[in-house]
Amino acid sequence: DTRWPFVASLLGRYAFALPAAALGLVTPLGIGGLYLALFLETSVPGGINYWLFRSGHWKAVSRRYRPSADAG
């Protein structure tokens, strides 16, 4: 299941990191804003993926792609 990790990556980059980088360029935050953008770019998708893993939904998705254990 790669759809949700892809969405998490897009969300981290375009909804969080890009605005933080823009703030770093146009406000006195400067390099701090750019460091914040780098942090958000990895931590937001990481947090979302961790939450998705902890939810256990990936197990149901995995079962759809595996052959059943009794078919052998």
PDB file of N, CA, C and O in Angstrom:
ATOM      1  N   ASP A   1       0.852  -1.170   0.000  1.00  0.00           N
ATOM      2  CA  ASP A   1       0.000   0.000   0.000  1.00  0.00           C
ATOM      3  C   ASP A   1       0.897   1.232   0.000  1.00  0.00           C
ATOM      4  O   ASP A   1       1.515   1.559   1.009  1.00  0.00           O
ATOM      5  N   THR A   2       0.976   1.885  -1.107  1.00  0.00           N
ATOM      6  CA  THR A   2       1.863   3.048  -1.227  1.00  0.00           C
ATOM      7  C   THR A   2       1.105   4.363  -1.389  1.00  0.00           C
ATOM      8  O   THR A   2       1.727   5.419  -1.438  1.00  0.00           O
ATOM      9  N   ARG A   3      -0.205   4.298  -1.468  1.00  0.00           N
ATOM     10  CA  ARG A   3      -0.981   5.519  -1.695  1.00  0.00           C
ATOM     11  C   ARG A   3      -0.850   6.497  -0.530  1.00  0.00           C
ATOM     12  O   ARG A   3      -0.550   7.678  -0.722  1.00  0.00           O
ATOM     13  N   TRP A   4      -1.078   6.019   0.696  1.00  0.00           N
ATOM     14  CA  TRP A   4      -1.039   6.924   1.845  1.00  0.00           C
ATOM     15  C   TRP A   4       0.364   7.428   2.172  1.00  0.00           C
ATOM     16  O   TRP A   4       0.514   8.610   2.526  1.00  0.00           O
ATOM     17  N   PRO A   5       1.412   6.606   2.069  1.00  0.00           N
ATOM     18  CA  PRO A   5       2.753   7.183   2.255  1.00  0.00           C
ATOM     19  C   PRO A   5       3.086   8.250   1.196  1.00  0.00           C
ATOM     20  O   PRO A   5       3.760   9.235   1.502  1.00  0.00           O
ATOM     21  N   PHE A   6       2.583   8.060  -0.021  1.00  0.00           N
ATOM     22  CA  PHE A   6       2.790   9.071  -1.063  1.00  0.00           C
ATOM     23  C   PHE A   6       2.069  10.372  -0.694  1.00  0.00           C
ATOM     24  O   PHE A   6       2.639  11.462  -0.814  1.00  0.00           O
ATOM     25  N   VAL A   7       0.827  10.254  -0.247  1.00  0.00           N
ATOM     26  CA  VAL A   7       0.073  11.444   0.164  1.00  0.00           C
ATOM     27  C   VAL A   7       0.761  12.119   1.350  1.00  0.00           C
ATOM     28  O   VAL A   7       0.840  13.351   1.407  1.00  0.00           O
ATOM     29  N   ALA A   8       1.267  11.336   2.284  1.00  0.00           N
ATOM     30  CA  ALA A   8       1.976  11.897   3.432  1.00  0.00           C
ATOM     31  C   ALA A   8       3.215  12.663   2.985  1.00  0.00           C
ATOM     32  O   ALA A   8       3.514  13.744   3.509  1.00  0.00           O
ATOM     33  N   SER A   9       3.929  12.123   2.009  1.00  0.00           N
ATOM     34  CA  SER A   9       5.115  12.792   1.496  1.00  0.00           C
ATOM     35  C   SER A   9       4.750  14.111   0.806  1.00  0.00           C
ATOM     36  O   SER A   9       5.412  15.135   1.011  1.00  0.00           O
ATOM     37  N   LEU A  10       3.703  14.088  -0.001  1.00  0.00           N
ATOM     38  CA  LEU A  10       3.262  15.323  -0.657  1.00  0.00           C
ATOM     39  C   LEU A  10       2.810  16.359   0.360  1.00  0.00           C
ATOM     40  O   LEU A  10       3.131  17.547   0.228  1.00  0.00           O
ATOM     41  N   LEU A  11       2.086  15.910   1.361  1.00  0.00           N
ATOM     42  CA  LEU A  11       1.607  16.820   2.394  1.00  0.00           C
ATOM     43  C   LEU A  11       2.775  17.448   3.151  1.00  0.00           C
ATOM     44  O   LEU A  11       2.788  18.663   3.399  1.00  0.00           O
ATOM     45  N   GLY A  12       3.755  16.633   3.490  1.00  0.00           N
ATOM     46  CA  GLY A  12       4.915  17.154   4.205  1.00  0.00           C
ATOM     47  C   GLY A  12       5.694  18.162   3.394  1.00  0.00           C
ATOM     48  O   GLY A  12       6.157  19.179   3.926  1.00  0.00           O
ATOM     49  N   ARG A  13       5.825  17.893   2.105  1.00  0.00           N
ATOM     50  CA  ARG A  13       6.610  18.795   1.267  1.00  0.00           C
ATOM     51  C   ARG A  13       5.878  20.079   0.914  1.00  0.00           C
ATOM     52  O   ARG A  13       6.419  21.174   1.050  1.00  0.00           O
ATOM     53  N   TYR A  14       4.641  19.928   0.404  1.00  0.00           N
ATOM     54  CA  TYR A  14       3.965  21.091  -0.161  1.00  0.00           C
ATOM     55  C   TYR A  14       3.089  21.851   0.827  1.00  0.00           C
ATOM     56  O   TYR A  14       2.883  23.053   0.650  1.00  0.00           O
ATOM     57  N   ALA A  15       2.575  21.191   1.841  1.00  0.00           N
ATOM     58  CA  ALA A  15       1.717  21.890   2.795  1.00  0.00           C
ATOM     59  C   ALA A  15       2.491  22.411   4.001  1.00  0.00           C
ATOM     60  O   ALA A  15       2.030  23.333   4.669  1.00  0.00           O
ATOM     61  N   PHE A  16       3.652  21.811   4.287  1.00  0.00           N
ATOM     62  CA  PHE A  16       4.407  22.235   5.469  1.00  0.00           C
ATOM     63  C   PHE A  16       5.782  22.796   5.124  1.00  0.00           C
ATOM     64  O   PHE A  16       6.138  23.887   5.557  1.00  0.00           O
ATOM     65  N   ALA A  17       6.590  22.054   4.374  1.00  0.00           N
ATOM     66  CA  ALA A  17       7.971  22.479   4.130  1.00  0.00           C
ATOM     67  C   ALA A  17       8.055  23.691   3.211  1.00  0.00           C
ATOM     68  O   ALA A  17       8.845  24.604   3.463  1.00  0.00           O
ATOM     69  N   LEU A  18       7.274  23.704   2.158  1.00  0.00           N
ATOM     70  CA  LEU A  18       7.341  24.833   1.226  1.00  0.00           C
ATOM     71  C   LEU A  18       6.945  26.152   1.878  1.00  0.00           C
ATOM     72  O   LEU A  18       7.666  27.153   1.723  1.00  0.00           O
ATOM     73  N   PRO A  19       5.833  26.214   2.622  1.00  0.00           N
ATOM     74  CA  PRO A  19       5.533  27.475   3.315  1.00  0.00           C
ATOM     75  C   PRO A  19       6.590  27.866   4.350  1.00  0.00           C
ATOM     76  O   PRO A  19       6.903  29.049   4.506  1.00  0.00           O
ATOM     77  N   ALA A  20       7.165  26.879   5.051  1.00  0.00           N
ATOM     78  CA  ALA A  20       8.204  27.197   6.035  1.00  0.00           C
ATOM     79  C   ALA A  20       9.445  27.743   5.340  1.00  0.00           C
ATOM     80  O   ALA A  20      10.080  28.680   5.830  1.00  0.00           O
ATOM     81  N   ALA A  21       9.791  27.174   4.187  1.00  0.00           N
ATOM     82  CA  ALA A  21      10.943  27.686   3.433  1.00  0.00           C
ATOM     83  C   ALA A  21      10.667  29.091   2.917  1.00  0.00           C
ATOM     84  O   ALA A  21      11.556  29.953   2.935  1.00  0.00           O
ATOM     85  N   ALA A  22       9.444  29.343   2.474  1.00  0.00           N
ATOM     86  CA  ALA A  22       9.088  30.687   2.006  1.00  0.00           C
ATOM     87  C   ALA A  22       9.169  31.683   3.153  1.00  0.00           C
ATOM     88  O   ALA A  22       9.644  32.813   2.962  1.00  0.00           O
ATOM     89  N   LEU A  23       8.729  31.277   4.336  1.00  0.00           N
ATOM     90  CA  LEU A  23       8.850  32.161   5.493  1.00  0.00           C
ATOM     91  C   LEU A  23      10.309  32.445   5.816  1.00  0.00           C
ATOM     92  O   LEU A  23      10.665  33.548   6.218  1.00  0.00           O
ATOM     93  N   GLY A  24      11.149  31.434   5.643  1.00  0.00           N
ATOM     94  CA  GLY A  24      12.573  31.630   5.892  1.00  0.00           C
ATOM     95  C   GLY A  24      13.217  32.589   4.911  1.00  0.00           C
ATOM     96  O   GLY A  24      14.200  33.252   5.233  1.00  0.00           O
ATOM     97  N   LEU A  25      12.652  32.653   3.714  1.00  0.00           N
ATOM     98  CA  LEU A  25      13.229  33.544   2.703  1.00  0.00           C
ATOM     99  C   LEU A  25      12.753  34.990   2.835  1.00  0.00           C
ATOM    100  O   LEU A  25      13.500  35.905   2.509  1.00  0.00           O
ATOM    101  N   VAL A  26      11.520  35.190   3.269  1.00  0.00           N
ATOM    102  CA  VAL A  26      10.962  36.544   3.241  1.00  0.00           C
ATOM    103  C   VAL A  26      10.796  37.176   4.619  1.00  0.00           C
ATOM    104  O   VAL A  26      10.341  38.310   4.713  1.00  0.00           O
ATOM    105  N   THR A  27      11.134  36.467   5.681  1.00  0.00           N
ATOM    106  CA  THR A  27      11.024  37.029   7.030  1.00  0.00           C
ATOM    107  C   THR A  27      12.394  36.989   7.700  1.00  0.00           C
ATOM    108  O   THR A  27      13.331  36.379   7.187  1.00  0.00           O
ATOM    109  N   PRO A  28      12.521  37.593   8.839  1.00  0.00           N
ATOM    110  CA  PRO A  28      13.800  37.552   9.549  1.00  0.00           C
ATOM    111  C   PRO A  28      14.186  36.163  10.070  1.00  0.00           C
ATOM    112  O   PRO A  28      15.276  36.002  10.625  1.00  0.00           O
ATOM    113  N   LEU A  29      13.316  35.163   9.912  1.00  0.00           N
ATOM    114  CA  LEU A  29      13.695  33.813  10.332  1.00  0.00           C
ATOM    115  C   LEU A  29      14.953  33.338   9.613  1.00  0.00           C
ATOM    116  O   LEU A  29      15.783  32.647  10.194  1.00  0.00           O
ATOM    117  N   GLY A  30      15.068  33.674   8.351  1.00  0.00           N
ATOM    118  CA  GLY A  30      16.258  33.334   7.576  1.00  0.00           C
ATOM    119  C   GLY A  30      16.547  31.858   7.541  1.00  0.00           C
ATOM    120  O   GLY A  30      15.690  31.037   7.213  1.00  0.00           O
ATOM    121  N   ILE A  31      17.761  31.504   7.905  1.00  0.00           N
ATOM    122  CA  ILE A  31      18.214  30.120   7.836  1.00  0.00           C
ATOM    123  C   ILE A  31      17.436  29.229   8.798  1.00  0.00           C
ATOM    124  O   ILE A  31      17.259  28.029   8.539  1.00  0.00           O
ATOM    125  N   GLY A  32      16.927  29.793   9.875  1.00  0.00           N
ATOM    126  CA  GLY A  32      16.096  29.024  10.810  1.00  0.00           C
ATOM    127  C   GLY A  32      14.830  28.506  10.149  1.00  0.00           C
ATOM    128  O   GLY A  32      14.386  27.386  10.401  1.00  0.00           O
ATOM    129  N   GLY A  33      14.238  29.314   9.282  1.00  0.00           N
ATOM    130  CA  GLY A  33      13.056  28.878   8.541  1.00  0.00           C
ATOM    131  C   GLY A  33      13.381  27.762   7.569  1.00  0.00           C
ATOM    132  O   GLY A  33      12.579  26.853   7.367  1.00  0.00           O
ATOM    133  N   LEU A  34      14.561  27.815   6.989  1.00  0.00           N
ATOM    134  CA  LEU A  34      14.972  26.755   6.067  1.00  0.00           C
ATOM    135  C   LEU A  34      15.244  25.457   6.820  1.00  0.00           C
ATOM    136  O   LEU A  34      14.899  24.372   6.356  1.00  0.00           O
ATOM    137  N   TYR A  35      15.849  25.568   7.996  1.00  0.00           N
ATOM    138  CA  TYR A  35      16.037  24.373   8.823  1.00  0.00           C
ATOM    139  C   TYR A  35      14.696  23.807   9.276  1.00  0.00           C
ATOM    140  O   TYR A  35      14.512  22.596   9.335  1.00  0.00           O
ATOM    141  N   LEU A  36      13.766  24.684   9.591  1.00  0.00           N
ATOM    142  CA  LEU A  36      12.424  24.239   9.957  1.00  0.00           C
ATOM    143  C   LEU A  36      11.768  23.503   8.789  1.00  0.00           C
ATOM    144  O   LEU A  36      11.114  22.472   8.982  1.00  0.00           O
ATOM    145  N   ALA A  37      11.962  24.002   7.581  1.00  0.00           N
ATOM    146  CA  ALA A  37      11.405  23.347   6.397  1.00  0.00           C
ATOM    147  C   ALA A  37      11.995  21.947   6.230  1.00  0.00           C
ATOM    148  O   ALA A  37      11.264  20.998   5.920  1.00  0.00           O
ATOM    149  N   LEU A  38      13.291  21.804   6.428  1.00  0.00           N
ATOM    150  CA  LEU A  38      13.911  20.482   6.328  1.00  0.00           C
ATOM    151  C   LEU A  38      13.385  19.536   7.398  1.00  0.00           C
ATOM    152  O   LEU A  38      13.152  18.349   7.146  1.00  0.00           O
ATOM    153  N   PHE A  39      13.193  20.060   8.594  1.00  0.00           N
ATOM    154  CA  PHE A  39      12.653  19.245   9.670  1.00  0.00           C
ATOM    155  C   PHE A  39      11.224  18.809   9.363  1.00  0.00           C
ATOM    156  O   PHE A  39      10.861  17.639   9.542  1.00  0.00           O
ATOM    157  N   LEU A  40      10.400  19.742   8.908  1.00  0.00           N
ATOM    158  CA  LEU A  40       9.005  19.419   8.614  1.00  0.00           C
ATOM    159  C   LEU A  40       8.877  18.463   7.435  1.00  0.00           C
ATOM    160  O   LEU A  40       7.966  17.628   7.412  1.00  0.00           O
ATOM    161  N   GLU A  41       9.769  18.579   6.464  1.00  0.00           N
ATOM    162  CA  GLU A  41       9.715  17.731   5.285  1.00  0.00           C
ATOM    163  C   GLU A  41       9.874  16.254   5.641  1.00  0.00           C
ATOM    164  O   GLU A  41       9.323  15.387   4.975  1.00  0.00           O
ATOM    165  N   THR A  42      10.617  15.968   6.703  1.00  0.00           N
ATOM    166  CA  THR A  42      10.811  14.570   7.103  1.00  0.00           C
ATOM    167  C   THR A  42       9.910  14.161   8.264  1.00  0.00           C
ATOM    168  O   THR A  42       9.453  13.020   8.310  1.00  0.00           O
ATOM    169  N   SER A  43       9.648  15.066   9.198  1.00  0.00           N
ATOM    170  CA  SER A  43       8.888  14.675  10.383  1.00  0.00           C
ATOM    171  C   SER A  43       7.397  14.530  10.116  1.00  0.00           C
ATOM    172  O   SER A  43       6.756  13.658  10.710  1.00  0.00           O
ATOM    173  N   VAL A  44       6.834  15.346   9.252  1.00  0.00           N
ATOM    174  CA  VAL A  44       5.395  15.231   8.963  1.00  0.00           C
ATOM    175  C   VAL A  44       5.075  13.899   8.286  1.00  0.00           C
ATOM    176  O   VAL A  44       4.216  13.160   8.772  1.00  0.00           O
ATOM    177  N   PRO A  45       5.755  13.526   7.183  1.00  0.00           N
ATOM    178  CA  PRO A  45       5.478  12.199   6.621  1.00  0.00           C
ATOM    179  C   PRO A  45       5.828  11.069   7.582  1.00  0.00           C
ATOM    180  O   PRO A  45       5.131  10.053   7.631  1.00  0.00           O
ATOM    181  N   GLY A  46       6.884  11.243   8.352  1.00  0.00           N
ATOM    182  CA  GLY A  46       7.249  10.217   9.319  1.00  0.00           C
ATOM    183  C   GLY A  46       6.168  10.019  10.367  1.00  0.00           C
ATOM    184  O   GLY A  46       5.831   8.888  10.727  1.00  0.00           O
ATOM    185  N   GLY A  47       5.618  11.099  10.858  1.00  0.00           N
ATOM    186  CA  GLY A  47       4.539  11.013  11.839  1.00  0.00           C
ATOM    187  C   GLY A  47       3.276  10.392  11.267  1.00  0.00           C
ATOM    188  O   GLY A  47       2.624   9.570  11.908  1.00  0.00           O
ATOM    189  N   ILE A  48       2.934  10.775  10.057  1.00  0.00           N
ATOM    190  CA  ILE A  48       1.750  10.207   9.408  1.00  0.00           C
ATOM    191  C   ILE A  48       1.953   8.722   9.149  1.00  0.00           C
ATOM    192  O   ILE A  48       1.058   7.911   9.413  1.00  0.00           O
ATOM    193  N   ASN A  49       3.114   8.356   8.644  1.00  0.00           N
ATOM    194  CA  ASN A  49       3.387   6.939   8.384  1.00  0.00           C
ATOM    195  C   ASN A  49       3.422   6.128   9.673  1.00  0.00           C
ATOM    196  O   ASN A  49       2.970   4.982   9.699  1.00  0.00           O
ATOM    197  N   TYR A  50       3.934   6.701  10.736  1.00  0.00           N
ATOM    198  CA  TYR A  50       3.924   6.018  12.036  1.00  0.00           C
ATOM    199  C   TYR A  50       2.489   5.798  12.496  1.00  0.00           C
ATOM    200  O   TYR A  50       2.132   4.717  12.965  1.00  0.00           O
ATOM    201  N   TRP A  51       1.653   6.818  12.367  1.00  0.00           N
ATOM    202  CA  TRP A  51       0.256   6.701  12.756  1.00  0.00           C
ATOM    203  C   TRP A  51      -0.451   5.633  11.914  1.00  0.00           C
ATOM    204  O   TRP A  51      -1.229   4.836  12.439  1.00  0.00           O
ATOM    205  N   LEU A  52      -0.170   5.621  10.599  1.00  0.00           N
ATOM    206  CA  LEU A  52      -0.769   4.601   9.735  1.00  0.00           C
ATOM    207  C   LEU A  52      -0.314   3.202  10.127  1.00  0.00           C
ATOM    208  O   LEU A  52      -1.105   2.252  10.121  1.00  0.00           O
ATOM    209  N   PHE A  53       0.949   3.059  10.473  1.00  0.00           N
ATOM    210  CA  PHE A  53       1.456   1.755  10.894  1.00  0.00           C
ATOM    211  C   PHE A  53       0.797   1.311  12.191  1.00  0.00           C
ATOM    212  O   PHE A  53       0.389   0.158  12.327  1.00  0.00           O
ATOM    213  N   ARG A  54       0.695   2.223  13.148  1.00  0.00           N
ATOM    214  CA  ARG A  54       0.100   1.885  14.443  1.00  0.00           C
ATOM    215  C   ARG A  54      -1.383   1.559  14.327  1.00  0.00           C
ATOM    216  O   ARG A  54      -1.922   0.817  15.148  1.00  0.00           O
ATOM    217  N   SER A  55      -2.065   2.098  13.316  1.00  0.00           N
ATOM    218  CA  SER A  55      -3.496   1.828  13.158  1.00  0.00           C
ATOM    219  C   SER A  55      -3.764   0.382  12.761  1.00  0.00           C
ATOM    220  O   SER A  55      -4.841  -0.139  13.007  1.00  0.00           O
ATOM    221  N   GLY A  56      -2.779  -0.276  12.123  1.00  0.00           N
ATOM    222  CA  GLY A  56      -2.933  -1.664  11.727  1.00  0.00           C
ATOM    223  C   GLY A  56      -3.677  -1.865  10.424  1.00  0.00           C
ATOM    224  O   GLY A  56      -3.880  -2.996   9.993  1.00  0.00           O
ATOM    225  N   HIS A  57      -4.094  -0.789   9.773  1.00  0.00           N
ATOM    226  CA  HIS A  57      -4.817  -0.906   8.504  1.00  0.00           C
ATOM    227  C   HIS A  57      -3.956  -1.558   7.422  1.00  0.00           C
ATOM    228  O   HIS A  57      -4.486  -2.215   6.530  1.00  0.00           O
ATOM    229  N   TRP A  58      -2.651  -1.430   7.532  1.00  0.00           N
ATOM    230  CA  TRP A  58      -1.764  -2.005   6.524  1.00  0.00           C
ATOM    231  C   TRP A  58      -1.863  -3.525   6.495  1.00  0.00           C
ATOM    232  O   TRP A  58      -1.611  -4.146   5.465  1.00  0.00           O
ATOM    233  N   LYS A  59      -2.250  -4.136   7.609  1.00  0.00           N
ATOM    234  CA  LYS A  59      -2.370  -5.594   7.641  1.00  0.00           C
ATOM    235  C   LYS A  59      -3.496  -6.066   6.732  1.00  0.00           C
ATOM    236  O   LYS A  59      -3.352  -7.059   6.019  1.00  0.00           O
ATOM    237  N   ALA A  60      -4.617  -5.365   6.747  1.00  0.00           N
ATOM    238  CA  ALA A  60      -5.738  -5.723   5.872  1.00  0.00           C
ATOM    239  C   ALA A  60      -5.367  -5.524   4.413  1.00  0.00           C
ATOM    240  O   ALA A  60      -5.720  -6.343   3.551  1.00  0.00           O
ATOM    241  N   VAL A  61      -4.639  -4.460   4.123  1.00  0.00           N
ATOM    242  CA  VAL A  61      -4.210  -4.209   2.748  1.00  0.00           C
ATOM    243  C   VAL A  61      -3.230  -5.288   2.312  1.00  0.00           C
ATOM    244  O   VAL A  61      -3.299  -5.799   1.194  1.00  0.00           O
ATOM    245  N   SER A  62      -2.340  -5.681   3.206  1.00  0.00           N
ATOM    246  CA  SER A  62      -1.358  -6.715   2.885  1.00  0.00           C
ATOM    247  C   SER A  62      -2.035  -8.050   2.591  1.00  0.00           C
ATOM    248  O   SER A  62      -1.606  -8.780   1.702  1.00  0.00           O
ATOM    249  N   ARG A  63      -3.067  -8.361   3.324  1.00  0.00           N
ATOM    250  CA  ARG A  63      -3.760  -9.636   3.111  1.00  0.00           C
ATOM    251  C   ARG A  63      -4.419  -9.710   1.736  1.00  0.00           C
ATOM    252  O   ARG A  63      -4.586 -10.788   1.191  1.00  0.00           O
ATOM    253  N   ARG A  64      -4.791  -8.581   1.183  1.00  0.00           N
ATOM    254  CA  ARG A  64      -5.394  -8.584  -0.149  1.00  0.00           C
ATOM    255  C   ARG A  64      -4.391  -8.952  -1.225  1.00  0.00           C
ATOM    256  O   ARG A  64      -4.761  -9.442  -2.272  1.00  0.00           O
ATOM    257  N   TYR A  65      -3.112  -8.686  -0.996  1.00  0.00           N
ATOM    258  CA  TYR A  65      -2.096  -8.928  -2.005  1.00  0.00           C
ATOM    259  C   TYR A  65      -1.362 -10.256  -1.820  1.00  0.00           C
ATOM    260  O   TYR A  65      -0.621 -10.664  -2.684  1.00  0.00           O
ATOM    261  N   ARG A  66      -1.548 -10.918  -0.676  1.00  0.00           N
ATOM    262  CA  ARG A  66      -0.883 -12.193  -0.425  1.00  0.00           C
ATOM    263  C   ARG A  66      -1.824 -13.329  -0.752  1.00  0.00           C
ATOM    264  O   ARG A  66      -3.019 -13.236  -0.492  1.00  0.00           O
ATOM    265  N   PRO A  67      -1.287 -14.421  -1.249  1.00  0.00           N
ATOM    266  CA  PRO A  67      -2.140 -15.596  -1.393  1.00  0.00           C
ATOM    267  C   PRO A  67      -2.482 -16.146  -0.003  1.00  0.00           C
ATOM    268  O   PRO A  67      -1.728 -15.994   0.937  1.00  0.00           O
ATOM    269  N   SER A  68      -3.633 -16.751   0.108  1.00  0.00           N
ATOM    270  CA  SER A  68      -4.033 -17.248   1.422  1.00  0.00           C
ATOM    271  C   SER A  68      -3.141 -18.403   1.859  1.00  0.00           C
ATOM    272  O   SER A  68      -2.566 -19.125   1.051  1.00  0.00           O
ATOM    273  N   ALA A  69      -3.013 -18.585   3.140  1.00  0.00           N
ATOM    274  CA  ALA A  69      -2.105 -19.583   3.691  1.00  0.00           C
ATOM    275  C   ALA A  69      -2.618 -20.999   3.454  1.00  0.00           C
ATOM    276  O   ALA A  69      -1.834 -21.940   3.365  1.00  0.00           O
ATOM    277  N   ASP A  70      -3.925 -21.171   3.342  1.00  0.00           N
ATOM    278  CA  ASP A  70      -4.463 -22.512   3.173  1.00  0.00           C
ATOM    279  C   ASP A  70      -4.548 -22.939   1.709  1.00  0.00           C
ATOM    280  O   ASP A  70      -4.979 -24.059   1.422  1.00  0.00           O
ATOM    281  N   ALA A  71      -4.144 -22.115   0.783  1.00  0.00           N
ATOM    282  CA  ALA A  71      -4.176 -22.489  -0.640  1.00  0.00           C
ATOM    283  C   ALA A  71      -2.821 -23.047  -1.045  1.00  0.00           C
ATOM    284  O   ALA A  71      -2.049 -22.446  -1.763  1.00  0.00           O
ATOM    285  N   GLY A  72      -2.506 -24.215  -0.624  1.00  0.00           N
ATOM    286  CA  GLY A  72      -1.200 -24.697  -0.973  1.00  0.00           C
ATOM    287  C   GLY A  72      -1.117 -26.113  -0.884  1.00  0.00           C
ATOM    288  O   GLY A  72      -0.893 -27.107  -1.203  1.00  0.00           O
TER     289      GLY A  72
END
